[in-house]
Short mmCIF file of C-alpha atoms and ligand atoms in Angstrom, two decimals:
data_model
loop_
_atom_site.label_atom_id
_atom_site.label_comp_id
_atom_site.label_asym_id
_atom_site.label_seq_id
_atom_site.Cartn_x
_atom_site.Cartn_y
_atom_site.Cartn_z
CA UNK T 4 109.11 103.18 86.22
CA UNK T 5 108.82 99.45 85.73
CA UNK T 6 106.32 98.08 83.27
CA UNK T 7 103.58 96.08 84.89
CA UNK T 8 102.38 94.04 81.96
CA UNK T 9 104.79 91.29 82.86
CA UNK T 10 106.39 91.10 79.43
CA UNK T 11 109.77 92.86 79.64
CA UNK T 12 112.90 90.78 79.91
CA UNK T 13 113.99 91.95 83.33
CA UNK T 14 110.66 91.17 84.82
CA UNK T 15 110.64 87.77 83.07
CA UNK T 16 113.84 86.95 84.97
CA UNK T 17 111.84 87.37 88.17
CA UNK T 18 108.58 85.78 89.10
CA UNK T 19 106.93 88.66 90.82
CA UNK T 20 107.00 92.41 91.09
CA UNK T 21 107.08 94.09 94.49
CA UNK T 22 106.24 97.77 94.19
CA UNK T 23 107.06 99.87 97.25
CA UNK T 24 105.44 103.28 97.32
CA UNK T 25 107.84 105.60 99.14
CA UNK T 26 105.35 108.44 98.72
CA UNK T 27 102.77 106.44 100.68
CA UNK T 28 105.33 105.84 103.45
CA UNK T 29 105.93 109.60 103.60
CA UNK T 30 102.19 110.26 103.63
CA UNK T 31 101.82 107.79 106.50
CA UNK T 32 104.67 109.44 108.41
CA UNK T 33 103.08 112.88 108.02
CA UNK T 34 99.68 111.53 109.00
CA UNK T 35 101.03 109.99 112.21
CA UNK T 36 103.00 113.12 113.04
CA UNK T 37 99.88 115.25 112.58
CA UNK T 38 98.11 113.13 115.21
CA UNK T 39 100.83 113.92 117.73
CA UNK T 40 100.04 117.63 117.89
CA UNK T 41 103.48 118.81 118.84
CA UNK T 42 105.25 115.67 120.04
CA UNK T 43 108.04 114.60 117.71
CA UNK T 44 107.73 111.53 115.54
CA UNK T 45 110.59 109.07 115.10
CA UNK T 46 110.64 106.28 112.52
CA UNK T 47 111.37 102.65 113.35
CA UNK T 48 113.23 101.05 110.44
CA UNK T 49 114.52 97.86 112.10
CA UNK T 50 114.60 94.57 110.20
CA UNK T 51 115.66 96.40 107.04
CA UNK T 52 112.76 98.82 107.18
CA UNK T 53 110.26 96.05 108.03
CA UNK T 54 111.48 94.17 104.98
CA UNK T 55 111.04 97.04 102.54
CA UNK T 56 114.68 98.19 102.40
CA UNK T 57 116.04 100.58 105.03
CA UNK T 58 118.44 102.11 102.48
CA UNK T 59 115.45 103.43 100.50
CA UNK T 60 112.88 103.80 103.26
CA UNK T 61 115.21 105.64 105.66
CA UNK T 62 116.11 108.50 103.29
CA UNK T 63 112.47 108.80 102.18
CA UNK T 64 111.40 109.20 105.82
CA UNK T 65 114.17 111.74 106.36
CA UNK T 66 112.87 113.71 103.37
CA UNK T 67 109.45 113.66 105.04
CA UNK T 68 111.02 115.22 108.12
CA UNK T 69 112.03 112.30 110.35
CA UNK T 70 115.14 113.09 112.39
CA UNK T 71 115.06 110.21 114.89
CA UNK T 72 115.44 106.62 113.77
CA UNK T 73 115.29 103.36 115.69
CA UNK T 74 116.77 100.05 114.56
CA UNK T 75 117.30 96.85 116.53
CA UNK T 76 120.92 95.98 115.81
CA UNK T 77 124.23 97.81 115.62
CA UNK T 78 124.81 96.44 112.10
CA UNK T 79 121.50 97.99 111.05
CA UNK T 80 122.55 101.27 112.59
CA UNK T 81 125.86 101.28 110.73
CA UNK T 82 124.12 100.65 107.39
CA UNK T 83 121.48 103.28 108.10
CA UNK T 84 124.14 105.86 108.96
CA UNK T 85 125.60 105.37 105.49
CA UNK T 86 122.19 105.57 103.87
CA UNK T 87 121.49 108.85 105.68
CA UNK T 88 124.93 110.38 105.08
CA UNK T 89 125.04 114.06 104.19
CA UNK T 90 121.95 115.19 106.10
CA UNK T 91 122.41 118.23 108.33
CA UNK T 92 121.95 117.98 111.19
CA UNK T 93 122.78 114.29 111.21
CA UNK T 94 119.71 112.24 112.19
CA UNK T 95 119.84 110.44 115.53
CA UNK T 96 120.01 106.66 115.23
CA UNK T 97 118.99 104.67 118.32
CA UNK T 98 119.91 101.00 118.76
CA UNK T 99 117.05 99.24 120.54
CA UNK T 100 118.94 96.09 121.46
CA UNK T 101 121.38 98.17 123.47
CA UNK T 102 125.11 98.25 123.94
CA UNK T 103 127.75 95.60 124.55
CA UNK T 104 131.36 96.16 125.54
CA UNK T 105 133.49 95.73 122.44
CA UNK T 106 131.20 97.81 120.24
CA UNK T 107 132.44 101.21 121.41
CA UNK T 108 134.40 101.92 118.23
CA UNK T 109 131.39 101.16 116.02
CA UNK T 110 129.03 103.27 118.06
CA UNK T 111 131.39 106.23 118.24
CA UNK T 112 132.42 106.12 114.58
CA UNK T 113 128.82 106.10 113.33
CA UNK T 114 127.38 108.23 116.11
CA UNK T 115 124.96 105.49 117.16
CA UNK T 116 122.96 106.02 120.34
CA UNK T 117 122.36 102.93 122.46
CA UNK T 118 119.05 102.29 124.16
CA UNK T 119 120.46 101.14 127.50
CA UNK T 120 118.40 98.25 128.78
CA UNK T 121 120.14 97.30 132.02
CA UNK T 122 122.55 98.60 134.65
CA UNK T 123 125.18 96.44 133.00
CA UNK T 124 124.70 98.20 129.67
CA UNK T 125 124.75 101.58 131.41
CA UNK T 126 128.09 100.72 133.04
CA UNK T 127 129.56 99.44 129.77
CA UNK T 128 128.55 102.64 127.94
CA UNK T 129 130.03 104.68 130.81
CA UNK T 130 133.33 102.84 130.35
CA UNK T 131 133.23 103.80 126.69
CA UNK T 132 132.55 107.43 127.62
CA UNK T 133 135.48 107.41 130.04
CA UNK T 134 137.83 106.04 127.36
CA UNK T 135 136.53 108.56 124.85
CA UNK T 136 136.86 111.41 127.32
CA UNK T 137 133.42 112.70 126.38
CA UNK T 138 129.86 112.55 127.69
CA UNK T 139 128.05 110.09 125.44
CA UNK T 140 124.35 110.24 124.52
CA UNK T 141 122.00 107.41 125.45
CA UNK T 142 118.36 106.49 125.87
CA UNK T 143 117.29 104.71 129.05
CA UNK T 144 114.72 101.95 128.63
CA UNK T 145 112.43 101.16 131.56
CA UNK T 146 110.55 97.85 131.55
CA UNK T 147 106.93 98.79 132.29
CA UNK T 148 105.50 95.32 131.81
CA UNK T 149 106.95 93.66 128.73
CA UNK T 150 109.58 91.66 130.68
CA UNK T 151 111.73 91.62 127.60
CA UNK T 152 114.18 94.51 127.42
CA UNK T 153 114.65 97.50 129.72
CA UNK T 154 115.54 98.04 133.35
CA UNK T 155 113.48 95.69 135.55
CA UNK T 156 111.98 97.14 138.75
CA UNK T 157 114.97 96.29 140.97
CA UNK T 158 117.40 97.96 138.57
CA UNK T 159 115.12 100.99 138.31
CA UNK T 160 115.21 101.21 142.13
CA UNK T 161 118.99 101.10 142.06
CA UNK T 162 119.20 103.80 139.40
CA UNK T 163 116.64 106.03 141.13
CA UNK T 164 118.55 105.64 144.39
CA UNK T 165 121.86 106.58 142.81
CA UNK T 166 121.59 109.00 139.85
CA UNK T 167 125.40 109.02 139.81
CA UNK T 168 125.05 105.80 137.86
CA UNK T 169 124.43 108.08 134.84
CA UNK T 170 127.61 110.13 135.37
CA UNK T 171 129.59 110.59 132.19
CA UNK T 172 126.50 110.05 130.04
CA UNK T 173 124.23 112.48 128.29
CA UNK T 174 120.79 110.87 128.69
CA UNK T 175 118.53 112.07 125.87
CA UNK T 176 115.44 110.05 126.46
CA UNK T 177 113.68 107.74 128.85
CA UNK T 178 111.49 105.21 127.10
CA UNK T 179 109.30 102.16 127.51
CA UNK T 180 107.30 99.90 125.21
CA UNK T 181 103.64 98.86 125.18
CA UNK T 182 102.64 95.19 125.14
CA UNK T 183 98.99 95.50 124.04
CA UNK T 184 98.69 98.85 122.25
CA UNK T 185 96.65 97.41 119.35
CA UNK T 186 93.92 96.48 121.86
CA UNK T 187 92.63 99.92 122.85
CA UNK T 188 90.43 98.50 125.62
CA UNK T 189 93.13 96.39 127.26
CA UNK T 190 93.69 97.60 130.85
CA UNK T 191 97.37 96.72 130.46
CA UNK T 192 97.84 99.95 128.49
CA UNK T 193 96.80 102.14 131.44
CA UNK T 194 98.84 99.99 133.87
CA UNK T 195 101.97 100.45 131.79
CA UNK T 196 101.30 104.17 131.42
CA UNK T 197 101.01 104.54 135.20
CA UNK T 198 104.19 102.54 135.78
CA UNK T 199 106.08 104.56 133.17
CA UNK T 200 104.99 107.87 134.66
CA UNK T 201 105.92 106.72 138.16
CA UNK T 202 109.34 105.62 136.89
CA UNK T 203 109.91 108.94 135.13
CA UNK T 204 109.15 110.83 138.33
CA UNK T 205 111.98 108.99 140.07
CA UNK T 206 114.61 109.74 137.41
CA UNK T 207 116.26 112.97 136.29
CA UNK T 208 113.84 114.98 134.12
CA UNK T 209 114.21 113.77 130.53
CA UNK T 210 112.15 113.77 127.34
CA UNK T 211 110.05 110.60 127.18
CA UNK T 212 109.13 108.13 124.45
CA UNK T 213 106.38 105.54 124.86
CA UNK T 214 104.02 105.01 121.90
CA UNK T 215 104.57 102.64 118.99
CA UNK T 216 102.21 102.83 115.98
CA UNK T 217 99.11 101.63 117.82
CA UNK T 218 100.10 103.58 120.93
CA UNK T 219 99.69 106.81 118.98
CA UNK T 220 96.00 105.94 118.55
CA UNK T 221 95.50 105.44 122.31
CA UNK T 222 95.33 109.21 122.73
CA UNK T 223 97.48 112.17 123.73
CA UNK T 224 98.21 110.74 127.19
CA UNK T 225 100.38 108.15 125.48
CA UNK T 226 102.28 110.53 123.19
CA UNK T 227 104.89 112.15 125.50
CA UNK T 228 107.77 113.82 123.60
CA UNK T 229 108.68 111.32 120.90
CA UNK T 230 106.55 108.57 119.35
CA UNK T 231 108.15 105.51 117.75
CA UNK T 232 105.90 104.19 114.98
CA UNK T 233 107.09 101.36 112.78
CA UNK T 234 104.53 99.10 111.16
CA UNK T 235 101.90 101.79 110.43
CA UNK T 236 104.43 103.65 108.29
CA UNK T 237 104.41 100.62 106.00
CA UNK T 238 100.62 100.39 105.72
CA UNK T 239 99.64 97.83 108.35
CA UNK T 240 96.49 98.82 110.25
CA UNK T 241 97.45 100.13 113.72
CA UNK T 242 93.77 99.99 114.78
CA UNK T 243 92.69 96.38 114.13
CA UNK T 244 88.93 96.01 113.91
CA UNK T 245 88.53 99.56 112.64
CA UNK T 246 89.11 100.98 109.16
CA UNK T 247 92.79 101.25 108.27
CA UNK T 248 93.83 104.91 108.53
CA UNK T 249 97.12 104.23 106.72
CA UNK T 250 97.84 104.34 102.99
CA UNK T 251 98.78 101.06 101.31
CA UNK T 252 102.51 100.93 100.62
CA UNK T 253 103.19 97.58 98.98
CA UNK T 254 101.80 95.94 95.90
CA UNK T 255 102.83 92.38 95.06
CA UNK T 256 102.09 91.01 91.60
CA UNK T 257 103.13 87.57 90.47
CA UNK T 258 103.14 86.16 86.96
CA UNK T 259 101.00 83.29 85.78
CA UNK T 260 103.30 80.63 84.34
CA UNK T 261 100.78 78.08 83.15
CA UNK T 262 97.04 77.43 83.09
CA UNK T 263 95.35 74.07 82.93
CA UNK T 264 91.88 72.62 82.97
CA UNK T 265 91.29 69.69 85.28
CA UNK T 266 88.29 67.67 86.30
CA UNK T 267 87.39 65.35 89.15
CA UNK T 268 89.20 63.45 90.58
CA UNK T 269 92.46 65.16 89.54
CA UNK T 270 94.60 66.51 92.37
CA UNK T 271 96.82 69.59 92.60
CA UNK T 272 100.27 69.92 94.12
CA UNK T 273 102.27 68.20 96.86
CA UNK T 274 100.44 65.76 99.05
CA UNK T 275 97.59 65.79 96.52
CA UNK T 276 96.04 68.13 99.08
CA UNK T 277 93.42 69.50 96.68
CA UNK T 278 91.16 67.28 94.60
CA UNK T 279 88.92 68.80 91.93
CA UNK T 280 85.22 68.10 92.45
CA UNK T 281 84.37 69.07 88.88
CA UNK T 282 85.73 71.09 85.96
CA UNK T 283 88.27 73.47 87.43
CA UNK T 284 90.77 75.91 85.95
CA UNK T 285 94.10 76.16 87.76
CA UNK T 286 96.67 78.94 87.32
CA UNK T 287 100.21 78.29 88.50
CA UNK T 288 101.89 81.47 89.69
CA UNK T 289 105.58 82.28 90.17
CA UNK T 290 106.00 82.82 93.92
CA UNK T 291 106.19 80.48 96.86
CA UNK T 292 107.21 80.05 100.45
CA UNK T 293 110.82 80.81 99.54
CA UNK T 294 109.54 84.28 98.70
CA UNK T 295 107.76 84.73 101.99
CA UNK T 296 104.37 83.64 100.70
CA UNK T 297 103.92 81.59 103.84
CA UNK T 298 103.23 77.89 103.55
CA UNK T 299 100.44 78.33 106.09
CA UNK T 300 98.50 79.97 103.24
CA UNK T 301 98.11 76.52 101.66
CA UNK T 302 94.42 75.99 100.81
CA UNK T 303 93.43 79.24 102.52
CA UNK T 304 95.16 82.24 100.91
CA UNK T 305 93.42 84.49 98.42
CA UNK T 306 94.91 86.23 95.39
CA UNK T 307 93.19 88.66 93.05
CA UNK T 308 92.93 88.69 89.29
CA UNK T 309 90.94 91.29 87.41
CA UNK T 310 89.41 92.20 90.76
CA UNK T 311 88.16 88.65 91.31
CA UNK T 312 89.17 86.71 94.43
CA UNK T 313 90.94 83.49 93.44
CA UNK T 314 91.54 80.98 96.23
CA UNK T 315 94.84 79.20 96.76
CA UNK T 316 94.26 75.50 96.22
CA UNK T 317 96.61 72.81 97.44
CA UNK T 318 99.92 73.41 99.13
CA UNK T 319 102.19 76.38 98.63
CA UNK T 320 105.42 75.13 97.05
CA UNK T 321 108.86 76.68 97.38
CA UNK T 322 108.52 78.58 94.10
CA UNK T 323 104.90 78.14 93.04
CA UNK T 324 101.34 78.88 94.06
CA UNK T 325 98.29 77.21 92.51
CA UNK T 326 95.07 79.23 92.27
CA UNK T 327 91.55 78.24 91.37
CA UNK T 328 90.77 80.75 88.62
CA UNK T 329 87.60 79.06 87.36
CA UNK T 330 85.60 82.27 87.98
CA UNK T 331 87.96 84.51 86.01
CA UNK T 332 86.96 85.38 82.40
CA UNK T 333 89.08 83.34 79.99
CA UNK T 334 90.44 86.42 78.18
CA UNK T 335 92.15 87.51 81.40
CA UNK T 336 93.93 84.18 81.76
CA UNK T 337 97.20 83.69 79.93
CA UNK T 338 100.82 83.03 80.80
CA UNK T 339 102.37 86.35 81.85
CA UNK T 340 99.14 87.78 83.26
CA UNK T 341 99.67 89.34 86.66
CA UNK T 342 97.95 88.26 89.83
CA UNK T 343 97.79 90.49 92.91
CA UNK T 344 98.99 88.48 95.89
CA UNK T 345 97.89 91.29 98.22
CA UNK T 346 94.39 92.60 97.97
CA UNK T 347 94.39 96.19 96.78
CA UNK T 348 93.39 98.28 99.80
CA UNK T 349 94.14 96.23 102.86
CA UNK T 350 96.24 93.37 101.58
CA UNK T 351 98.82 92.97 104.32
CA UNK T 352 96.30 92.64 107.12
CA UNK T 353 94.00 90.40 105.12
CA UNK T 354 96.77 88.03 104.04
CA UNK T 355 98.13 87.97 107.58
CA UNK T 356 94.77 86.89 108.88
CA UNK T 357 94.54 84.12 106.30
CA UNK T 358 98.03 82.96 107.22
CA UNK T 359 97.32 83.04 110.94
CA UNK T 360 99.92 85.73 111.58
CA UNK T 361 100.29 89.51 111.72
CA UNK T 362 101.06 92.07 109.03
CA UNK T 363 104.52 92.55 110.58
CA UNK T 364 105.46 89.00 109.63
CA UNK T 365 104.04 89.25 106.12
CA UNK T 366 106.13 92.41 105.58
CA UNK T 367 109.38 91.14 107.05
CA UNK T 368 109.03 87.86 105.12
CA UNK T 369 108.74 89.56 101.72
CA UNK T 370 111.24 87.77 99.54
CA UNK T 371 114.57 88.71 98.09
CA UNK T 372 113.73 87.21 94.69
CA UNK T 373 111.02 89.68 93.86
CA UNK T 374 111.84 92.37 91.41
CA UNK T 375 111.68 95.40 93.67
CA UNK T 376 110.59 98.74 92.32
CA UNK T 377 110.47 101.89 94.45
CA UNK T 378 108.00 104.54 93.51
CA UNK T 379 108.67 108.09 94.70
CA UNK T 380 106.10 110.72 95.52
C1 PLP E 9 109.41 97.59 117.00
C2 PLP E 9 109.33 98.61 118.07
C3 PLP E 9 108.59 99.79 117.88
C4 PLP E 9 107.70 100.01 116.68
O1 PLP E 9 106.53 99.24 116.87
P1 PLP E 9 105.36 99.20 115.80
O2 PLP E 9 104.32 98.36 116.46
O3 PLP E 9 105.91 98.57 114.58
O4 PLP E 9 104.92 100.60 115.56
C5 PLP E 9 108.67 100.77 118.86
N1 PLP E 9 109.41 100.59 119.96
C6 PLP E 9 110.10 99.45 120.20
C7 PLP E 9 110.88 99.31 121.46
C8 PLP E 9 110.07 98.43 119.25
O5 PLP E 9 110.75 97.29 119.50
#
């Protein structure tokens, strides 16, 4: 376990400590699965496990019982297959972005399952099956209102009119994706549900997958056979506006490098964007926009020291953040002291709001320069 007093040599080589609680991810997985009352629960680990490291997060989720994984890209699927090697039975790995001719060898070698998003992708995967001389598994994605990926209405008509278009394949799943699931009252949710059910009725009977994290909280009508949570596993609130039912997974602590006392009219940082109005104590902290502490947090982010909120003043630099720590007792202020860049409790959502973004982007922006420590249950 890494020390957190900021004084050991390895930590001194880094500016900040990112602690990822794998036990909390497992707790979140089990909590979501319990809400499904019988439907299975997959785990979405695209974008390197939402920035937290799919090679660590994937196996932890498998230990918690996950057997179905979704990633966006074939390269992510190949890496995840290695990370999950040795599990029996081998977990299913679905590739959300679909299949392209030329990738048959990769998909077959790693046992990746494409989410087929168009008739063209279906035909290309059929060609691969023909060459392989075997029925190949696939998920079929129906566009129910996202207009992004999945079979559009005309292609659904064509498929429904000619089920032979699935010959040579072993369809495992029909799926769709919600556009507004985090807004429980949005009528779009019901519209998409109706469209998805109507589409299912026109296709061969298959297990169905519909709900992302927030979709799970829309109720059992949205659960079907397999839910696909991502962000809630990592601690982001899937029910914005209501208390966060998920356990916090990440802690981000950065070191104070230097403290100085300034007075009016001294300015802080690039662009002289902050000007002291009176005696002010400034702590300079070792993280910046190069670490994913978004520049939009300039003059509006909040960090925490000894439980006290300390506002970001001036612009976020590439490697540095300046905080107004005037309210913090002097004995807590010294080079090497650790500042929480995420509020204990609900930090991802709070920081996202301050930055004008969503917890997803805070997570997937978390930097590569942090010293990363994984804590197991
Ligand atoms: C990213 C993604 C998910 C997971 O969504 P969360 O909101 O992170 O739970 C599920 N399904 C699809 C198709 C996705 O692209």
